[in-house]
mmCIF file of C-alpha atoms in Angstrom:
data_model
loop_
_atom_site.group_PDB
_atom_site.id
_atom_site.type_symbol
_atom_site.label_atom_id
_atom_site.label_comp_id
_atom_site.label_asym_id
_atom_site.label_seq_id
_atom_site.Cartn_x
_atom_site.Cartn_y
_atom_site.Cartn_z
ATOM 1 C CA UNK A 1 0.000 0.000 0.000
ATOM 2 C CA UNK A 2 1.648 3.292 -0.754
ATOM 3 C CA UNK A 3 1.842 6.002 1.815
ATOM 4 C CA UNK A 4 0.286 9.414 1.366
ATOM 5 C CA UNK A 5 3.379 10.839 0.343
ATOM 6 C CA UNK A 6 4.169 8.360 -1.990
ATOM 7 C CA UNK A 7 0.446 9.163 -3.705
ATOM 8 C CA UNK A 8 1.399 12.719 -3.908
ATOM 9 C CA UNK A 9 4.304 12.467 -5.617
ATOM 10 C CA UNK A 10 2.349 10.289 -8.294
ATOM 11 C CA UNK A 11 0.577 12.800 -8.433
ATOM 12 C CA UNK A 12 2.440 15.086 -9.195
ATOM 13 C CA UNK A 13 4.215 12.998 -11.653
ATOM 14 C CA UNK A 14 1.384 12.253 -14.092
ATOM 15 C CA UNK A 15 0.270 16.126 -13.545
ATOM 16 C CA UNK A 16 3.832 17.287 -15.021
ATOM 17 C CA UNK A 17 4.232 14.410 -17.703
ATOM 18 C CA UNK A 18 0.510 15.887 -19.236
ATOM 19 C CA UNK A 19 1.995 19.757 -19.440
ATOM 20 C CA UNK A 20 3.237 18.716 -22.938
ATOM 21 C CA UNK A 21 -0.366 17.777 -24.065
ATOM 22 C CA UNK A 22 -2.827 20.262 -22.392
ATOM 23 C CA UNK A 23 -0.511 22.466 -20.554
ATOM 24 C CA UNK A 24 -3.552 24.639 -19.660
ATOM 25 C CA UNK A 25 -4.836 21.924 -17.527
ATOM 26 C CA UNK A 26 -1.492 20.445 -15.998
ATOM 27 C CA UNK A 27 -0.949 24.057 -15.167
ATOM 28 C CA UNK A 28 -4.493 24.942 -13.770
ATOM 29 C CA UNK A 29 -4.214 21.395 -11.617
ATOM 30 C CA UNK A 30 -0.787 22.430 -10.717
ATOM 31 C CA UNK A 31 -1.976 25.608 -8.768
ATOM 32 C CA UNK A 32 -4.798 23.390 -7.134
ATOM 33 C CA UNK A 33 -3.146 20.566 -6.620
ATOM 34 C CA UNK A 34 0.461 21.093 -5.877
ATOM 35 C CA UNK A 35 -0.540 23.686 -2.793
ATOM 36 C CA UNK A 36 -2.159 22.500 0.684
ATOM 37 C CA UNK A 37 -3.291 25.606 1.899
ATOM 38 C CA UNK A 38 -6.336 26.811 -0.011
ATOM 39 C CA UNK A 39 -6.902 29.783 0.877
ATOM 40 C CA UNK A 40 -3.406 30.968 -0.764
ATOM 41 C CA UNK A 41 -4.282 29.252 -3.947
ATOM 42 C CA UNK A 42 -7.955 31.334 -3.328
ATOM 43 C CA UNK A 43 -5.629 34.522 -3.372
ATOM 44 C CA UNK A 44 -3.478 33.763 -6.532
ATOM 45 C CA UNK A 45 -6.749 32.727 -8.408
ATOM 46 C CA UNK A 46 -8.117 36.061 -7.766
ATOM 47 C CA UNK A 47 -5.137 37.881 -8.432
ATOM 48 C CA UNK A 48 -4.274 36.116 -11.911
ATOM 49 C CA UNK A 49 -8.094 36.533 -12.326
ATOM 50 C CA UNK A 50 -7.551 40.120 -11.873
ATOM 51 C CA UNK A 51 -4.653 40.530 -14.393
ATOM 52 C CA UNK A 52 -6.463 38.894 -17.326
ATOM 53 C CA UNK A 53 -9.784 41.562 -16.647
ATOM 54 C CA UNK A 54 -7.717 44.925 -16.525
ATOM 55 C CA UNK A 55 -6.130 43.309 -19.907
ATOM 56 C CA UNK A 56 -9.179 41.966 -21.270
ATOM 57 C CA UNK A 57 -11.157 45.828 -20.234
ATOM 58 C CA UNK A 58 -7.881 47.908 -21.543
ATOM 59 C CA UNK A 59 -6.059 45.768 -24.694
ATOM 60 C CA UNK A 60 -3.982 48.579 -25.926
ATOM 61 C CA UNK A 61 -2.384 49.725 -22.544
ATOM 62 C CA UNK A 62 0.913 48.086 -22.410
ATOM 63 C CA UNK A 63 0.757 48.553 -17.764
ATOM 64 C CA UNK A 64 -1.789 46.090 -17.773
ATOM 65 C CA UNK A 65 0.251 43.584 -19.576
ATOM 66 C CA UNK A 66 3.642 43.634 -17.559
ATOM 67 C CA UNK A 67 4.054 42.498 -14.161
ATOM 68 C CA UNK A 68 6.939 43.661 -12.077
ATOM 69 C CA UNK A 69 8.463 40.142 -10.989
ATOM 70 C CA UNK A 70 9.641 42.168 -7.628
ATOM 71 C CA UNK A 71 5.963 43.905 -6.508
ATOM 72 C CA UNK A 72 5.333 42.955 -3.247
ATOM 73 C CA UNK A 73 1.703 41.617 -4.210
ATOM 74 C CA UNK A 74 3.090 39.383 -6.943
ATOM 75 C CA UNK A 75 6.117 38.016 -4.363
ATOM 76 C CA UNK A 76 3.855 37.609 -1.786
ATOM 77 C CA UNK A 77 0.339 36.186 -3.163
ATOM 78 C CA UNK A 78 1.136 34.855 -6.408
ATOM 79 C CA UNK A 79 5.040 33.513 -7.011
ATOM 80 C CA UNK A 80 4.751 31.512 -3.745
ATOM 81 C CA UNK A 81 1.906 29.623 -4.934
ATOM 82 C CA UNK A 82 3.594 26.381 -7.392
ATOM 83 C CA UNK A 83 2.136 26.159 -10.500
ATOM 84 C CA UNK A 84 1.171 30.034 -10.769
ATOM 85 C CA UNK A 85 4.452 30.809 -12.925
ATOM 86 C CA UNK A 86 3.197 27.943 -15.030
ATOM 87 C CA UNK A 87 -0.285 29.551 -15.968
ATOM 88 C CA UNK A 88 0.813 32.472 -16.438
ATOM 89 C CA UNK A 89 3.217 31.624 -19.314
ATOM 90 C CA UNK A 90 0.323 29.682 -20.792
ATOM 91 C CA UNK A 91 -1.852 32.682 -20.856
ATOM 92 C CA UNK A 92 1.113 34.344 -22.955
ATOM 93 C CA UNK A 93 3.406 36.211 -20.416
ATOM 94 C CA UNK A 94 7.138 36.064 -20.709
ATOM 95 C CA UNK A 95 10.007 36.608 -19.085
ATOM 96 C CA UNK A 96 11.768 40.100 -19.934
ATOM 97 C CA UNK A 97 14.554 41.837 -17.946
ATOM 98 C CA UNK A 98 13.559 45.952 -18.659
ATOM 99 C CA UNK A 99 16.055 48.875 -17.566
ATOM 100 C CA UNK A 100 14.232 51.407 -14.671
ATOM 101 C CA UNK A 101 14.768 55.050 -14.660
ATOM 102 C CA UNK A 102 17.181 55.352 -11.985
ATOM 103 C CA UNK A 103 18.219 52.016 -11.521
ATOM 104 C CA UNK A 104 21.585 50.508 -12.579
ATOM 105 C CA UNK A 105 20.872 46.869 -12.661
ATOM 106 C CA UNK A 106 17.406 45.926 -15.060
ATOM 107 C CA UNK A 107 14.571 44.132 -13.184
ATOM 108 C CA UNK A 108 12.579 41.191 -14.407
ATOM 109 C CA UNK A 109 9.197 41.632 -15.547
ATOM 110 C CA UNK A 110 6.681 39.551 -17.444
ATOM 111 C CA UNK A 111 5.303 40.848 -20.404
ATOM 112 C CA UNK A 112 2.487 40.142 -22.751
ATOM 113 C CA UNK A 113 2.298 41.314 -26.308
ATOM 114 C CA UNK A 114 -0.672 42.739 -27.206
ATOM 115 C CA UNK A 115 -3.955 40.444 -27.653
ATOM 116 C CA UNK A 116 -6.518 40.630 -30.189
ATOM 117 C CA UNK A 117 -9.770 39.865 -29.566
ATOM 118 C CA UNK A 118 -10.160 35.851 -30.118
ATOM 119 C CA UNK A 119 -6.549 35.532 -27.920
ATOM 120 C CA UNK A 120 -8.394 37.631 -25.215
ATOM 121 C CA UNK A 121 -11.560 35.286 -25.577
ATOM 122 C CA UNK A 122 -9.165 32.714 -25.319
ATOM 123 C CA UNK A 123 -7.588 34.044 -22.244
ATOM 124 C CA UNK A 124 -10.949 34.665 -20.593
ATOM 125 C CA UNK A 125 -11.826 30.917 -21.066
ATOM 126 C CA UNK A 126 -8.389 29.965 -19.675
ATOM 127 C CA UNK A 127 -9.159 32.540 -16.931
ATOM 128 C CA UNK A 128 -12.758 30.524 -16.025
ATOM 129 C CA UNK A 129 -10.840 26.944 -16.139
ATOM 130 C CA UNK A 130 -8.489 28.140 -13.485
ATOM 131 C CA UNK A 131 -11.156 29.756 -11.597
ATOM 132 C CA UNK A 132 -13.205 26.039 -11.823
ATOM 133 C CA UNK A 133 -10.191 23.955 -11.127
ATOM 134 C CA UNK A 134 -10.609 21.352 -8.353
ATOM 135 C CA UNK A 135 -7.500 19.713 -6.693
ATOM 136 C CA UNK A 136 -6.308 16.070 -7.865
ATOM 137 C CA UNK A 137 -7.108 13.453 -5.730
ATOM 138 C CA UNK A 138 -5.688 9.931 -5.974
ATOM 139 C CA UNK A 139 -7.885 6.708 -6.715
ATOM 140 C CA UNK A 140 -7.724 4.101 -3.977
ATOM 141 C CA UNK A 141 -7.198 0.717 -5.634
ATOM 142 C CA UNK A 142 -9.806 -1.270 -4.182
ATOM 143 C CA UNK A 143 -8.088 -4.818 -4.777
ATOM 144 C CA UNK A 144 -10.892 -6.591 -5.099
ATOM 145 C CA UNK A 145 -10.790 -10.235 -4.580
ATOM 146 C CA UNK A 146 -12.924 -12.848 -4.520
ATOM 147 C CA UNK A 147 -12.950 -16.428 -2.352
ATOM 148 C CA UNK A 148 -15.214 -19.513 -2.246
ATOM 149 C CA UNK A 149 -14.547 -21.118 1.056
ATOM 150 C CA UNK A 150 -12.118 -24.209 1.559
ATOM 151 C CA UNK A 151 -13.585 -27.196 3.151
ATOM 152 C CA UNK A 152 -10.316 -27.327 4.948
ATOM 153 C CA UNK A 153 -10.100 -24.215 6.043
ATOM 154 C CA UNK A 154 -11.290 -24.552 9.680
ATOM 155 C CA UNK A 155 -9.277 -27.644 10.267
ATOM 156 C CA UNK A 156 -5.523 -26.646 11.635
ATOM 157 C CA UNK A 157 -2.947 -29.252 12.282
ATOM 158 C CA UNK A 158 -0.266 -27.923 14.620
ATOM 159 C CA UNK A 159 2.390 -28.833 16.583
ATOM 160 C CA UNK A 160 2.354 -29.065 20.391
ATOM 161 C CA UNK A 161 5.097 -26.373 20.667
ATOM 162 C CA UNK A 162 3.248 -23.833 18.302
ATOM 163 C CA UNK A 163 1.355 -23.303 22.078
ATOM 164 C CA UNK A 164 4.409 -22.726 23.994
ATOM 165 C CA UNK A 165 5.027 -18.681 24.436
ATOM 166 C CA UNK A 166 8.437 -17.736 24.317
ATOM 167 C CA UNK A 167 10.114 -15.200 26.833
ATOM 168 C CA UNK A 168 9.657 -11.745 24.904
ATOM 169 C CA UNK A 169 5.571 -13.200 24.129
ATOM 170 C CA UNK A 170 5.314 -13.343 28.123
ATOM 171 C CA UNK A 171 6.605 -10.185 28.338
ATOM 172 C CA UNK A 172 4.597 -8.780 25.707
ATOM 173 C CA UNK A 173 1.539 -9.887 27.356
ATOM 174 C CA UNK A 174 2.520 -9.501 30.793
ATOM 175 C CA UNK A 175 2.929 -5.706 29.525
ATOM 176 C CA UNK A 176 -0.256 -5.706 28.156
ATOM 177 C CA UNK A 177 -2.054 -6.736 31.281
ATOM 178 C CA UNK A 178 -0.431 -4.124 33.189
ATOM 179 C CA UNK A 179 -1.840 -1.402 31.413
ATOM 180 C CA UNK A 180 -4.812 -3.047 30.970
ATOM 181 C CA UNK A 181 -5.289 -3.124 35.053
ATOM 182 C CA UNK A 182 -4.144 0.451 35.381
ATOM 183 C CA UNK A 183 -6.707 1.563 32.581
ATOM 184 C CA UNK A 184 -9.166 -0.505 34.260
ATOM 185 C CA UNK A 185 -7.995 0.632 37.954
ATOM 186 C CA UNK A 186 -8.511 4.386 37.075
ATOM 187 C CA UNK A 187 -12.008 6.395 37.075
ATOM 188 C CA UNK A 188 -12.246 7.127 33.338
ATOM 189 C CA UNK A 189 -15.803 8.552 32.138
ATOM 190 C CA UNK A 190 -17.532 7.387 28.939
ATOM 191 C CA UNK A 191 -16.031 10.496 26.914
ATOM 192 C CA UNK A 192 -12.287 9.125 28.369
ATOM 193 C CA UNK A 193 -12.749 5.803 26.789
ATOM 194 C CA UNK A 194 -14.402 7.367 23.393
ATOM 195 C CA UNK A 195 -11.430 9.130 23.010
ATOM 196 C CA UNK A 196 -9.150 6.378 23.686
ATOM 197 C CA UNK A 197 -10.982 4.295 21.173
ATOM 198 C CA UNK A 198 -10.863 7.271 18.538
ATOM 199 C CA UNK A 199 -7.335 7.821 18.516
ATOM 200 C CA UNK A 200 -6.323 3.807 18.553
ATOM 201 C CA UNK A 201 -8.354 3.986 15.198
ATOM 202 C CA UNK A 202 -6.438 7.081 14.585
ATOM 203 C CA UNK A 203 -3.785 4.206 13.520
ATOM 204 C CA UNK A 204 -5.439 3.159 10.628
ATOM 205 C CA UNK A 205 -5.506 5.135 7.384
ATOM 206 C CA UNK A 206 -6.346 1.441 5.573
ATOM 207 C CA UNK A 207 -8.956 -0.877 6.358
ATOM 208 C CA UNK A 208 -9.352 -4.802 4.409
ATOM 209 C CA UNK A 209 -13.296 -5.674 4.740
ATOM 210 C CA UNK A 210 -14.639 -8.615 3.947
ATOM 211 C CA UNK A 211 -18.227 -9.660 2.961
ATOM 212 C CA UNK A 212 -20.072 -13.202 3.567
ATOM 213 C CA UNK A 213 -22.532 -13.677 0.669
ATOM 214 C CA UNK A 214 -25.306 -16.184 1.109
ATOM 215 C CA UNK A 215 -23.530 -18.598 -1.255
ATOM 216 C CA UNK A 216 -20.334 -18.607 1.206
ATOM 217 C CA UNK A 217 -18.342 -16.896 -1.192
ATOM 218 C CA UNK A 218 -16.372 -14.001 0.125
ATOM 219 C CA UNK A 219 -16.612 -10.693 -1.446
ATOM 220 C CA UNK A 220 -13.281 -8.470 -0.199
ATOM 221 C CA UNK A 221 -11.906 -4.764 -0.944
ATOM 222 C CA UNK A 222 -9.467 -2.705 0.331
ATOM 223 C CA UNK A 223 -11.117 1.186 1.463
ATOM 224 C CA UNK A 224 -10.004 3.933 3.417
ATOM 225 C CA UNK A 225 -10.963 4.161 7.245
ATOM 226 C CA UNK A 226 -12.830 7.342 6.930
ATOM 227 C CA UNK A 227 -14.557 5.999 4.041
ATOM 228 C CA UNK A 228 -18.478 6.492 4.656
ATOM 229 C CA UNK A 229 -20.925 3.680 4.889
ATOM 230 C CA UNK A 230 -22.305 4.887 1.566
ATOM 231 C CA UNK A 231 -18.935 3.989 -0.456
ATOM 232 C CA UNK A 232 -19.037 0.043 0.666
ATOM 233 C CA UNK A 233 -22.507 -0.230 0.347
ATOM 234 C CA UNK A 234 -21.909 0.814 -3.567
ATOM 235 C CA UNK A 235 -19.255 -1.291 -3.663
ATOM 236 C CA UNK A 236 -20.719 -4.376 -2.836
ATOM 237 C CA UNK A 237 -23.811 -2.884 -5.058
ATOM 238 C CA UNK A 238 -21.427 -2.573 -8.201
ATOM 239 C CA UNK A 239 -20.103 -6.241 -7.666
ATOM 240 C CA UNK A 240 -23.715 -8.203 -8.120
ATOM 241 C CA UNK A 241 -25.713 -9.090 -10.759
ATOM 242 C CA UNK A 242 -28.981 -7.802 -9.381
ATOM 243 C CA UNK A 243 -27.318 -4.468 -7.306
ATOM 244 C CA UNK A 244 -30.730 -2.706 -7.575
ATOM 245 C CA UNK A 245 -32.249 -5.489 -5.273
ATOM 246 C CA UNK A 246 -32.009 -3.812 -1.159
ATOM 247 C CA UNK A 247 -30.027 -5.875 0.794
ATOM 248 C CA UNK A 248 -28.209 -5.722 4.412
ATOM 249 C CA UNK A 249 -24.705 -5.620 5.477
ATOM 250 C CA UNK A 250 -24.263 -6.722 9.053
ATOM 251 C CA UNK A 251 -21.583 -6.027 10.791
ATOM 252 C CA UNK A 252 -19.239 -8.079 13.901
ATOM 253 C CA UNK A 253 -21.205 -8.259 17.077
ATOM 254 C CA UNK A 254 -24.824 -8.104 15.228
ATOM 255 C CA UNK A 255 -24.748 -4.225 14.186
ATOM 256 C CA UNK A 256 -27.243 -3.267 10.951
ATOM 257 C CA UNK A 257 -25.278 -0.803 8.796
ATOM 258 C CA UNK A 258 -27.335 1.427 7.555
ATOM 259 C CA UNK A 259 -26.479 3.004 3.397
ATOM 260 C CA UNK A 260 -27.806 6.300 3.847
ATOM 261 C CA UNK A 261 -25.780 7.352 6.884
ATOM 262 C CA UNK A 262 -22.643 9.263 6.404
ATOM 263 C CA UNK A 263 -20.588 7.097 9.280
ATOM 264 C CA UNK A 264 -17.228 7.217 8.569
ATOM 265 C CA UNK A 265 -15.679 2.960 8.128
ATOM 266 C CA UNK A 266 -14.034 3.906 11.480
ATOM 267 C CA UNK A 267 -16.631 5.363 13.151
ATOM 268 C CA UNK A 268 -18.384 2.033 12.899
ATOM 269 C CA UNK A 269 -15.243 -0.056 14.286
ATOM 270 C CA UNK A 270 -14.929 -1.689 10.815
ATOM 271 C CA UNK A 271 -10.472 -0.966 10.958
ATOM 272 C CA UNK A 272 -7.993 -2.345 10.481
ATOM 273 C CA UNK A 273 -9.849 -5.294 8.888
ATOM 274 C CA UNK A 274 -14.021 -6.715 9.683
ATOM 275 C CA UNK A 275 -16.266 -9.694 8.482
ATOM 276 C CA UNK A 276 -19.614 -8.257 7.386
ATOM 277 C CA UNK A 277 -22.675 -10.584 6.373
ATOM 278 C CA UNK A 278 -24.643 -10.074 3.534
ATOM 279 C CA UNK A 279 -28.349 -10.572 3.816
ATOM 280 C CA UNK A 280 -30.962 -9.702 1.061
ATOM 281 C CA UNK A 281 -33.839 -7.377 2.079
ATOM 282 C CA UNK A 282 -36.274 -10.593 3.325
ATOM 283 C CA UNK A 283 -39.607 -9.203 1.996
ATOM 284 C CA UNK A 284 -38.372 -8.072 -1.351
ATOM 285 C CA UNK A 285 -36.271 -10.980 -1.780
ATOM 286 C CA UNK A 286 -39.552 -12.693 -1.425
ATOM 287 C CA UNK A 287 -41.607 -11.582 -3.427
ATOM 288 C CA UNK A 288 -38.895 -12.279 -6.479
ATOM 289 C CA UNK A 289 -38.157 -15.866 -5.465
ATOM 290 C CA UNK A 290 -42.351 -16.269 -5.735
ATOM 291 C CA UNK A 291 -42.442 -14.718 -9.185
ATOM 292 C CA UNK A 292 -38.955 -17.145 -10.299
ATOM 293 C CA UNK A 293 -36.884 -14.218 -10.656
ATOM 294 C CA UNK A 294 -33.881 -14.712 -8.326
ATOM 295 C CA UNK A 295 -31.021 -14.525 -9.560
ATOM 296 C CA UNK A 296 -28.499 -18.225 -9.396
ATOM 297 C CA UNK A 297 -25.795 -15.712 -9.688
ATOM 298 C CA UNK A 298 -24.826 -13.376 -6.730
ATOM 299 C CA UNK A 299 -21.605 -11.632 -8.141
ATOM 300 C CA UNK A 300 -20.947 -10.344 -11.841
ATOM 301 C CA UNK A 301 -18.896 -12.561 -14.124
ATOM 302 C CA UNK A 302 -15.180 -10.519 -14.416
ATOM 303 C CA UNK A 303 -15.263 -10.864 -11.055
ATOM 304 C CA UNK A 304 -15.979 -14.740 -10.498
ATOM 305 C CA UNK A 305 -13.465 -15.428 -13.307
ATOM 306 C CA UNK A 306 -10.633 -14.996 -10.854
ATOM 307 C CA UNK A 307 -12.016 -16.291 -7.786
ATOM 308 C CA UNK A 308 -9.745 -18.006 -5.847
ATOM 309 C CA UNK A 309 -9.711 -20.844 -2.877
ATOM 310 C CA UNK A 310 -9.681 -19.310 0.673
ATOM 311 C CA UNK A 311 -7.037 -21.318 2.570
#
């Protein structure tokens, strides 16, 4: 499983190696991607925003269409913000070094040659796609699997020593009972132990589910912990053959989940990894066995294809 760094990077990768092809969109997913803090990007939107309506409103005035690389606003709104320098080049500014009255060394500015009315059309367009852009957000591959049950899989053959604990399990354990008894020994209130329970699944950015169908077959996926109940409900919706039939996912220790509540995976004590059991809504599922349409099939086809043997 990559970490969250590792995602961004990826990122960040496939966002440069597109600049070639659309380097209006790398650039506009650049500024929202590349940049945590939002209300900076906010700023530099509304800034570049600003310099393509005072060119757009006045096409002939050559102080709309050169910014001093230097000005404070520029430095301090706009340059910090990656991906800015980008756009900006796309919408047809340039780099120039220009002499100032007074000045021996020349500062750098960037300049735009003057636009004619479809380029400023174009740049207003540009102007609205940056204005719309959303930030990039990385795909969680699901690694769906699926497992028919082996008849041998509840039957373990092991050694007598495999019982014996050796001296850093005792230990381990002994540990764990200690704190254990001091957690147990000390006057904790209901919110203490809620927010003990909250930041051990803190832990977990990950959490492997897997879901019983009536068939035995096992129906598993990979999600993230503050995934909401409505994501594994479509999950396990997508992967059957008759997904617009209602049906129940139960969770460890006899809990109903319930689709249309946004309950974070977490919340629900479904990390690092739960058993759920599927039922079918019982007085729909009914009604179609009476009329001889049920389905013999629970799961699509691509997915049975590579079903494996649960050892």
């Amino acid at each position: 499983m990559l970490t969250k760094s590792e995602r961004e990077q990826h990122i960040k990768e496939a966002i440069l190696m597109r600049f070639e092809e659309d380097p209006v969109e790398a650039s506009v997913m650049m500024v929202h991607t590349f940049n945590k803090d939002r209300e900076k990007v906010k700023a530099a939107v509304d800034i570049i925003s600003k310099y393509v309506d005072n060119i757009c409103r006045n096409p002939t005035e050559e102080k709309y269409r050169k910014i001093k690389v230097s000005n404070k606003v520029f430095q301090d709104k706009v340059r910090c913000v990656e991906g800015s320098r980008e756009f900006l080049q796309v919408l047809g500014f340039t780099t120039t070094m220009l002499h100032i009255e007074g000045q021996e060394e020349e500062e750098e500015f960037l300049m735009m040659p003057e636009q004619g009315p479809d380029a400023l059309e174009l740049m207003k367009e540009r102007r609205d796609r940056l204005q719309r852009g959303e930030p990039v957000r990385a795909q969680l591959d699901r690694q769906v699997q699926v497992f028919r049950p082996s008849q041998h899989a509840m039957h373990f053959d092991l050694p007598p020593e495999f019982y014996n604990l050796t001296v850093e399990e005792l230990k381990r354990e002994q540990q764990q009972r200690s704190d254990l008894l001091e957690k147990s020994s000390m006057l904790r209130t209901k919110a203490m132990r809620e927010k003990d329970e909250q930041r051990e699944r803190k832990k977990y950015n990950y959490t492997l589910l897997r879901i019983r169908l009536p068939d035995g077959n096992l129906l598993q996926g990979t999600f993230y912990a503050w995934d909401r109940l409505p994501v594994l409900f479509g999950f396990v919706r997508e992967s059957l053959v008759d997904g617009w039939q209602p049906f129940e996912l139960i969770a460890p220790g006899g809990q109903k989940l319930q689709e249309n509540e946004e309950v974070a995976l977490a919340e629900c004590n479904l990390v690092p990894a739960a058993l759920l059991i599927f039922a079918w809504d019982a007085a729909v599922h009914a009604d179609i066995v009476a009329a001889g349409g049920r389905s013999p099939v629970l799961l699509k086809a691509e997915l049975l294809k590579n079903i494996q043997t649960l050892s």
